[in-house]
Tab-separated table of C-alpha atoms in Angstrom:
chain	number	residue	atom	x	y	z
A	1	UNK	CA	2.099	-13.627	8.323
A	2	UNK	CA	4.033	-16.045	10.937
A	3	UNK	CA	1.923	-18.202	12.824
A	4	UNK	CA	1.027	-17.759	16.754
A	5	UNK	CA	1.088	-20.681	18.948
A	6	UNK	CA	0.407	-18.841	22.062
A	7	UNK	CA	-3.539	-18.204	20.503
A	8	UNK	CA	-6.222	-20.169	22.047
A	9	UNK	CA	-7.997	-22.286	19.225
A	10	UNK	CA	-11.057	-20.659	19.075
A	11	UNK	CA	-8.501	-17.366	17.297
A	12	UNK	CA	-6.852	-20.087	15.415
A	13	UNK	CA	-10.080	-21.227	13.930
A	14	UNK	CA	-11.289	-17.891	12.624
A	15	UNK	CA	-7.737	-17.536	10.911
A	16	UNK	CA	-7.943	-20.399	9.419
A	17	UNK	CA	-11.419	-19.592	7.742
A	18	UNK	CA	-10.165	-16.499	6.111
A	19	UNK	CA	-6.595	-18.455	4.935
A	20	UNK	CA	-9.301	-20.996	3.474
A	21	UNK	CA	-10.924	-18.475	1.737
A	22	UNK	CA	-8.610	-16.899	0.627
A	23	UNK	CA	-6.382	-19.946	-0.833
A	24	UNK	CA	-10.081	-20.074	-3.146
A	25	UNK	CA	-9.285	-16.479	-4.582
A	26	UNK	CA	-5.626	-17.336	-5.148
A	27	UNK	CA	-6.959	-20.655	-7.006
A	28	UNK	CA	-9.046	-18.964	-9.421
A	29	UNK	CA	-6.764	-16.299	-10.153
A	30	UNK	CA	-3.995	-19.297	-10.738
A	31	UNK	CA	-7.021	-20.961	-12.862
A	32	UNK	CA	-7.787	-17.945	-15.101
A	33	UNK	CA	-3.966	-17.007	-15.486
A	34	UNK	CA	-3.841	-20.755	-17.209
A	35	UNK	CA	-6.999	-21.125	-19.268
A	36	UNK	CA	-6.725	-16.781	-20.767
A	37	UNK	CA	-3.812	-16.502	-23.198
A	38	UNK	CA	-4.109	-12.787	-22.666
A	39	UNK	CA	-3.271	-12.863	-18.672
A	40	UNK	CA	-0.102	-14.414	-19.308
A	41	UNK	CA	0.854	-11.086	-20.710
A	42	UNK	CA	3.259	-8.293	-19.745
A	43	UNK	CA	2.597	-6.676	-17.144
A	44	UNK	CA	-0.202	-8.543	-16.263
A	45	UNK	CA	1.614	-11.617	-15.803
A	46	UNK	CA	3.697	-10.300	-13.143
A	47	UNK	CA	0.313	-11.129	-10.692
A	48	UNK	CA	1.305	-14.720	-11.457
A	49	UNK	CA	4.189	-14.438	-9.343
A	50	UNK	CA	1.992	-12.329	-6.156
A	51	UNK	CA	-0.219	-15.698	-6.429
A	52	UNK	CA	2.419	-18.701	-6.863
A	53	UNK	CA	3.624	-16.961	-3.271
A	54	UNK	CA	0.869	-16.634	-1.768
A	55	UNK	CA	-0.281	-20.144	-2.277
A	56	UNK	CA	2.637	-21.386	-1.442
A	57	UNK	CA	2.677	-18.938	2.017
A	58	UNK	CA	-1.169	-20.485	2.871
A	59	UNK	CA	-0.104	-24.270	2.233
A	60	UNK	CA	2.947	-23.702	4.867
A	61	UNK	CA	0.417	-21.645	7.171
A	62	UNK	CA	-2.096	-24.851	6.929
A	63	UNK	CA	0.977	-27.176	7.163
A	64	UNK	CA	2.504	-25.172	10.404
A	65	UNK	CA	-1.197	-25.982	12.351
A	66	UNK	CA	-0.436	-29.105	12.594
A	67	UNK	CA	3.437	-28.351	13.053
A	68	UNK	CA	2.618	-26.211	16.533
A	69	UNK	CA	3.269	-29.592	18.955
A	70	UNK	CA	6.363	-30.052	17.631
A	71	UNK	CA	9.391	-29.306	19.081
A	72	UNK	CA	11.330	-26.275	17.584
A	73	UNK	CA	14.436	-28.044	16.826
A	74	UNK	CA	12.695	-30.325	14.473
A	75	UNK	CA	13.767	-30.420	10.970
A	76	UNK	CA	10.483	-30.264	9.449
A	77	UNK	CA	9.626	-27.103	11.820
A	78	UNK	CA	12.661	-24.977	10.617
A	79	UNK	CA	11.446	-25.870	7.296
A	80	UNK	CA	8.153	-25.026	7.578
A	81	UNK	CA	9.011	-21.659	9.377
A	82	UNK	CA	11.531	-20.620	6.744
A	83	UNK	CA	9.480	-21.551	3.910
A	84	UNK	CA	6.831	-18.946	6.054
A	85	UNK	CA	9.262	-16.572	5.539
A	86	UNK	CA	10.213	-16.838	2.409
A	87	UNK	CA	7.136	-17.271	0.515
A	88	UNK	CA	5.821	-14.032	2.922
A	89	UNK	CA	8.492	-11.738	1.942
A	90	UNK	CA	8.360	-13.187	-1.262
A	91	UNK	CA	4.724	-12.023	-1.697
A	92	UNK	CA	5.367	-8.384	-0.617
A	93	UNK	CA	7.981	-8.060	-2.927
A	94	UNK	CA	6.410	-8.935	-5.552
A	95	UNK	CA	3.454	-6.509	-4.847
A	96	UNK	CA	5.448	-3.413	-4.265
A	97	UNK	CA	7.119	-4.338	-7.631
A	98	UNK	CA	3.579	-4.321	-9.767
A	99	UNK	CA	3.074	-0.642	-8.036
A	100	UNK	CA	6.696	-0.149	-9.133
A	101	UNK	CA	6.265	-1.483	-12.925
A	102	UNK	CA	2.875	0.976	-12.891
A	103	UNK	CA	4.659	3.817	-11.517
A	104	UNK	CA	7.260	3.289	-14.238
A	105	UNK	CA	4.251	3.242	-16.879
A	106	UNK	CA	2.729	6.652	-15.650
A	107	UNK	CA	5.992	8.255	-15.447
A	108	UNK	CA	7.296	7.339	-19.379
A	109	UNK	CA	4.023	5.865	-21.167
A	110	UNK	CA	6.470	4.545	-23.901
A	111	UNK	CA	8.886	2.551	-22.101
A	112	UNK	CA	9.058	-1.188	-22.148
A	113	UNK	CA	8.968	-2.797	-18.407
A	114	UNK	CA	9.034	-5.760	-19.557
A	115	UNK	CA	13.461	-5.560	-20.147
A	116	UNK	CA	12.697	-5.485	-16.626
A	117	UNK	CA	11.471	-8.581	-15.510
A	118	UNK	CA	15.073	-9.851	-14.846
A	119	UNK	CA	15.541	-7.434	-12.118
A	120	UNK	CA	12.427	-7.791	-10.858
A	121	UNK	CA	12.812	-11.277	-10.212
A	122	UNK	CA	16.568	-10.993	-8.792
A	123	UNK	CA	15.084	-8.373	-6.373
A	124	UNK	CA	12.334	-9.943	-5.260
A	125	UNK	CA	13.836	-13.708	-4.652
A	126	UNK	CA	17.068	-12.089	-2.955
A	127	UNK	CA	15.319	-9.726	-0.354
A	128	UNK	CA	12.920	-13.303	0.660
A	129	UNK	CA	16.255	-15.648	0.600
A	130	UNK	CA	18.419	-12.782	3.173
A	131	UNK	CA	14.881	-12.259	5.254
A	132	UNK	CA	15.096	-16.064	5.451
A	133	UNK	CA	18.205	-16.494	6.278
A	134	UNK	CA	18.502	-13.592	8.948
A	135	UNK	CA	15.169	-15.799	10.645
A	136	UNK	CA	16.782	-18.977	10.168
A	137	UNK	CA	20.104	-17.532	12.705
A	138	UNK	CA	17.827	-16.503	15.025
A	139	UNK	CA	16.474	-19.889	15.395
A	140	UNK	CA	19.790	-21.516	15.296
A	141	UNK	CA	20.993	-19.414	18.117
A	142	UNK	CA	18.112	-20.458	20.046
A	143	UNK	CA	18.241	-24.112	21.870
A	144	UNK	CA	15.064	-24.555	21.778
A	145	UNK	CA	14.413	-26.272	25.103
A	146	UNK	CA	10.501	-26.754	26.267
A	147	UNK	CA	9.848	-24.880	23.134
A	148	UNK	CA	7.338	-25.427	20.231
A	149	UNK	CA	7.113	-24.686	16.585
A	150	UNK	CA	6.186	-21.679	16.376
A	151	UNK	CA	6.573	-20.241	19.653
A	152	UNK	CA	5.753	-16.563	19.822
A	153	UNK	CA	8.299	-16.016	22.526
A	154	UNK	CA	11.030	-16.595	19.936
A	155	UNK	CA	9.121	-15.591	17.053
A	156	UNK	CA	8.867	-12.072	18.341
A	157	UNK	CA	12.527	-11.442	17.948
A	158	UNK	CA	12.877	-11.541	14.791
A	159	UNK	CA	9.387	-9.359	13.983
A	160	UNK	CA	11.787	-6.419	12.854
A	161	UNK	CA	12.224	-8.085	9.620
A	162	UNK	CA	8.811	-7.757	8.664
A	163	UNK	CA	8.377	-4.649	9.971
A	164	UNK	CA	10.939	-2.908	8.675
A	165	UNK	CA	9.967	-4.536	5.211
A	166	UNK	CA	6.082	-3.753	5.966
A	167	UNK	CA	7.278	0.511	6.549
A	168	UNK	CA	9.078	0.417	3.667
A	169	UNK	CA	6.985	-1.057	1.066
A	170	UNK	CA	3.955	1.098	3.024
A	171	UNK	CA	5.801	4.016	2.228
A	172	UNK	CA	6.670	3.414	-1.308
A	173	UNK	CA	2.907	2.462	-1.966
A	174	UNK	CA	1.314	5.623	0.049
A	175	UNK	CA	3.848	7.536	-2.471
A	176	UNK	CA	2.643	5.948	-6.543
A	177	UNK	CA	-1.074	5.882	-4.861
A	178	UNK	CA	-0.156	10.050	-4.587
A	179	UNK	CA	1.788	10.147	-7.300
A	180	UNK	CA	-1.162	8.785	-9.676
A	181	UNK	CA	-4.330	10.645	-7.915
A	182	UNK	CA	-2.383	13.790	-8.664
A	183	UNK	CA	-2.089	12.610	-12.589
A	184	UNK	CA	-5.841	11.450	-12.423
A	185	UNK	CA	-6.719	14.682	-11.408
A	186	UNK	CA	-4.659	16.722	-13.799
A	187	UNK	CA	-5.896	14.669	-17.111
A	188	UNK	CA	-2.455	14.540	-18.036
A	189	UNK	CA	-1.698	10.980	-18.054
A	190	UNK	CA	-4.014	7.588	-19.650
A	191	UNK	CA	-7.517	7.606	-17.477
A	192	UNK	CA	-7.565	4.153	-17.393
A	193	UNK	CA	-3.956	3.278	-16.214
A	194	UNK	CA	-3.574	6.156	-13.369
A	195	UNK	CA	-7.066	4.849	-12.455
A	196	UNK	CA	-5.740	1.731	-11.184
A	197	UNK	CA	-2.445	2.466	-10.182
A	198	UNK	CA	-4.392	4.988	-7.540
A	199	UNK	CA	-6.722	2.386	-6.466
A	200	UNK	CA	-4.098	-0.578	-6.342
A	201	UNK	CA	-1.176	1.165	-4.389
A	202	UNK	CA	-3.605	2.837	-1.577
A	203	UNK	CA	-5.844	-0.740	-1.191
A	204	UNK	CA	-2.082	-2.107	-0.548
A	205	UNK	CA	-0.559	0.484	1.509
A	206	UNK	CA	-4.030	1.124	3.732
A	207	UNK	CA	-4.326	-3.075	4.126
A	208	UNK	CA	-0.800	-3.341	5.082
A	209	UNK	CA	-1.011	-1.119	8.242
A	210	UNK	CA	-2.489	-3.973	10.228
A	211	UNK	CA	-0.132	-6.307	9.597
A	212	UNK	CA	2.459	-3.524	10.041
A	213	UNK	CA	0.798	-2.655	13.498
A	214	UNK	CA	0.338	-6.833	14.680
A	215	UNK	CA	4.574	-7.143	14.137
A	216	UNK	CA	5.648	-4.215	15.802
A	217	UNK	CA	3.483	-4.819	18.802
A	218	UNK	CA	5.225	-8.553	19.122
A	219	UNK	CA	8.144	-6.784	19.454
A	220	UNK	CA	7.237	-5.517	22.669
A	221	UNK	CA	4.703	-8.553	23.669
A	222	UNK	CA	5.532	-8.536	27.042
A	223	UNK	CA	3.405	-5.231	27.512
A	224	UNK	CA	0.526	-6.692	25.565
A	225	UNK	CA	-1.943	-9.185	27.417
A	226	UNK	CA	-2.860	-12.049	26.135
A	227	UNK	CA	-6.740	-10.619	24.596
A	228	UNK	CA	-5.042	-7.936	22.776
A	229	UNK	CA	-2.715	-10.082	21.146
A	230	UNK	CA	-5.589	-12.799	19.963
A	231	UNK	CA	-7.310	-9.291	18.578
A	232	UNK	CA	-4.225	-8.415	17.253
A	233	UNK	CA	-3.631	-11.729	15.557
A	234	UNK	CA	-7.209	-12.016	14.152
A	235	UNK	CA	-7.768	-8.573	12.449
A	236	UNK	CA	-4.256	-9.402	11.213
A	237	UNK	CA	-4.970	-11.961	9.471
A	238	UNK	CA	-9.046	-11.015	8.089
A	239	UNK	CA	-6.634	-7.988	6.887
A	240	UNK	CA	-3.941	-10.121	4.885
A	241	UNK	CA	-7.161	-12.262	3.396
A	242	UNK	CA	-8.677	-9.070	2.211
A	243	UNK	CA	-5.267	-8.281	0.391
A	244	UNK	CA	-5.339	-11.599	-1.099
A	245	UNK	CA	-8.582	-10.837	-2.464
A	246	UNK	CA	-8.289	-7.764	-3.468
A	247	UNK	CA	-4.843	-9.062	-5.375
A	248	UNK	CA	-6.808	-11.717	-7.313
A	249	UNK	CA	-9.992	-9.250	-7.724
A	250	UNK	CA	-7.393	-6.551	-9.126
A	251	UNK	CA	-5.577	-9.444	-11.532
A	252	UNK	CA	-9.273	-10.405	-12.880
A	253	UNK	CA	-10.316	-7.038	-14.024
A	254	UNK	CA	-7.092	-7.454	-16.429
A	255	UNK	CA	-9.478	-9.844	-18.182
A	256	UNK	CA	-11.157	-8.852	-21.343
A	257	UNK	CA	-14.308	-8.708	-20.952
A	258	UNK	CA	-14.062	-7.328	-17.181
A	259	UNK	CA	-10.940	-4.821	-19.090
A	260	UNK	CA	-13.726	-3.127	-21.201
A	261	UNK	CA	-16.608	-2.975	-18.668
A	262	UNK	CA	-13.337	-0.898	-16.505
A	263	UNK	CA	-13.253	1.352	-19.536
A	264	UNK	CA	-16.674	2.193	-19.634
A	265	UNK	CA	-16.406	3.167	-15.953
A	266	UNK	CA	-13.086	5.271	-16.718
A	267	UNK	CA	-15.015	6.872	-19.580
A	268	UNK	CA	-17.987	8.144	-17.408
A	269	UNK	CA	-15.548	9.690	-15.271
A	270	UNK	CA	-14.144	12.299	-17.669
A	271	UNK	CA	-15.904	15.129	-19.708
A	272	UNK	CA	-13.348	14.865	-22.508
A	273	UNK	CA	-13.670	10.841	-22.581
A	274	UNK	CA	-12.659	10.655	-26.433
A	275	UNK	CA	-8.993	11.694	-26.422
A	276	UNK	CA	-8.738	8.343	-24.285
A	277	UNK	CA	-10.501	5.888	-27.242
A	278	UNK	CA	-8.379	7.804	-30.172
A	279	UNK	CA	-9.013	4.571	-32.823
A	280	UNK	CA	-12.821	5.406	-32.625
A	281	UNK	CA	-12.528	9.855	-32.917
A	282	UNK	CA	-14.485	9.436	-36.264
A	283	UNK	CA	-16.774	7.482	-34.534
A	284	UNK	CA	-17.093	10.007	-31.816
A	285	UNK	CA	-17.499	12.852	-33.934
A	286	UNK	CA	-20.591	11.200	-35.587
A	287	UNK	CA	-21.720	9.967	-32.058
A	288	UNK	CA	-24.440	12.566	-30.181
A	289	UNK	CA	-24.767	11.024	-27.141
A	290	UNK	CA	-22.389	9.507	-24.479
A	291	UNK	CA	-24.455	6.703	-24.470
A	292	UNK	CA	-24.273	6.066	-28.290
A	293	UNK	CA	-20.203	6.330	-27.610
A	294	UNK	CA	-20.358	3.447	-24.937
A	295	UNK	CA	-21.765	1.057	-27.019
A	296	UNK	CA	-19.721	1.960	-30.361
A	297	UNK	CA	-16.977	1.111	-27.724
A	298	UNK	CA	-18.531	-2.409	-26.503
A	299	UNK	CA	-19.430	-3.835	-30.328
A	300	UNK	CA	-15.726	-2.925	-31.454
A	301	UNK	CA	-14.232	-4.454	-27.735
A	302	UNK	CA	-11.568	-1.775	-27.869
A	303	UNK	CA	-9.049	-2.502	-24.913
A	304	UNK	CA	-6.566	0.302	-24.095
């Protein structure tokens, strides 16, 4: 999220632990995307676009703590603030669209998301370049006198953006997290895929209600002291490093090896496991225990 100037250092200290650790998580995830051919595959590789933002979002977040003495007509301050903005947006977007592309999966198994990539990327770059630009008139309009970068009493004003952005995306998640639990539980749909488009879309929408909750509450800052706000701004931002985390954690179990241990898991979880590892039925049928099933599955590495 936006930076807070009007936080005592002590707050700003603590947020920049959890930005720290999680720029490590994004860095790995980055790392493994480049050294496993198989994460640079469809749909997989559409994480690669969650992380390029969000590193780019935590370099202008470590960049704008050293920007908060400067005045807020400096050029480098706009920048830095817009680039905040964009890269922030940018990072939603690009989450909401992975629940999207899943939702799309469950609903037609055979169709090919990947003709959508196009539109994914036109959405998600044009919704970040008009929130950007709608900040960027707020700051022109404002003449910045005895002001500082990132000057909540400014910032504030344009909190809507995110908010409104924040509700929507919320709401879109809270509905595919539904959406799959109810195919889960029906056995109607792949185990493994409904699996994680449950867990993914209700870690996002639950993690997102803080950050939701710490915008809307700037737009009415003058009725919050300053305490609440630092509380505000801190569980704010331990919140957006757990969603960072949980991103890159989520991305990693795409992995092979981490991919079949997930299977295993999914496999334990329903009676009639072998309709969901069809290339092995013969195997199954010759198999008298669960157990002998599990490894049968391991030695042959099958990934569905």
């Amino acid at each position: 999220g936006l930076m807070d100037a009007t936080v005592d250092s002590g707050t700003q200290t603590i947020v920049n632990v959890f930005n720290g650790i999680s720029l490590l998580f994004v860095l790995v995830a980055l790392i493994v995307f480049a050294l496993v051919p198989q994460m640079r595959r469809h749909p997989v590789d559409l994480f690669f676009w969650i992380q390029l933002s969000n590193l780019a979002l935590l370099i202008t977040i470590f960049v704008s703590d050293i920007n908060t003495t400067l005045s807020l007509q400096s050029p480098l301050c706009k920048f830095d603030i817009i680039l905040n903005m964009f890269f922030g947006v940018a990072s939603l977007s690009w989450t909401i669209l992975i629940d999207v592309n899943m939702y799309l999966g469950l609903r037609n198994p055979f169709r090919d998301t990947s003709q959508l990539k196009f539109f994914y990327h036109l959405y998600s770059w044009i919704v970040s370049l008009i929130a950007s630009l709608v900040f960027l008139g707020y700051i022109l309009v404002d003449d910045g006198t005895n002001k500082t970068c990132w000057d909540q009493t400014y910032l504030s004003k344009s909190d809507w953006i995110i908010v409104v952005i924040l509700a929507l995306y919320i709401s879109v998640a809270a509905y595919i997290s539904i959406y799959s639990l109810m195919l889960f539980k029906s056995h109607k749909s792949n185990l493994s895929l409904t699996l994680r488009g449950t867990i993914f879309a209700a870690v996002i929408a639950i993690l997102w209600i803080a950050p939701l909750i710490h915008h809307f509450s700037n737009l009415v800052i003058d009725k919050i002291n300053s305490d609440n706000r630092k509380y505000l701004t801190i569980v704010d931002s331990v919140v957006s490093s757990f969603n960072i985390i949980a991103i890159s954690l989520f991305y990693i179990s795409y992995h092979p090896s981490v991919n079949n241990m997930c299977l295993m898991v999914c496999c334990c979880m329903k009676e009639n496991y072998h309709n969901y590892l069809l290339p092995y039925t013969y195997l199954h049928q010759q198999s008298n225990s669960l157990r002998g099933m599990f490894i049968v599955t391991l030695v042959k590495g099958w990934i569905p």
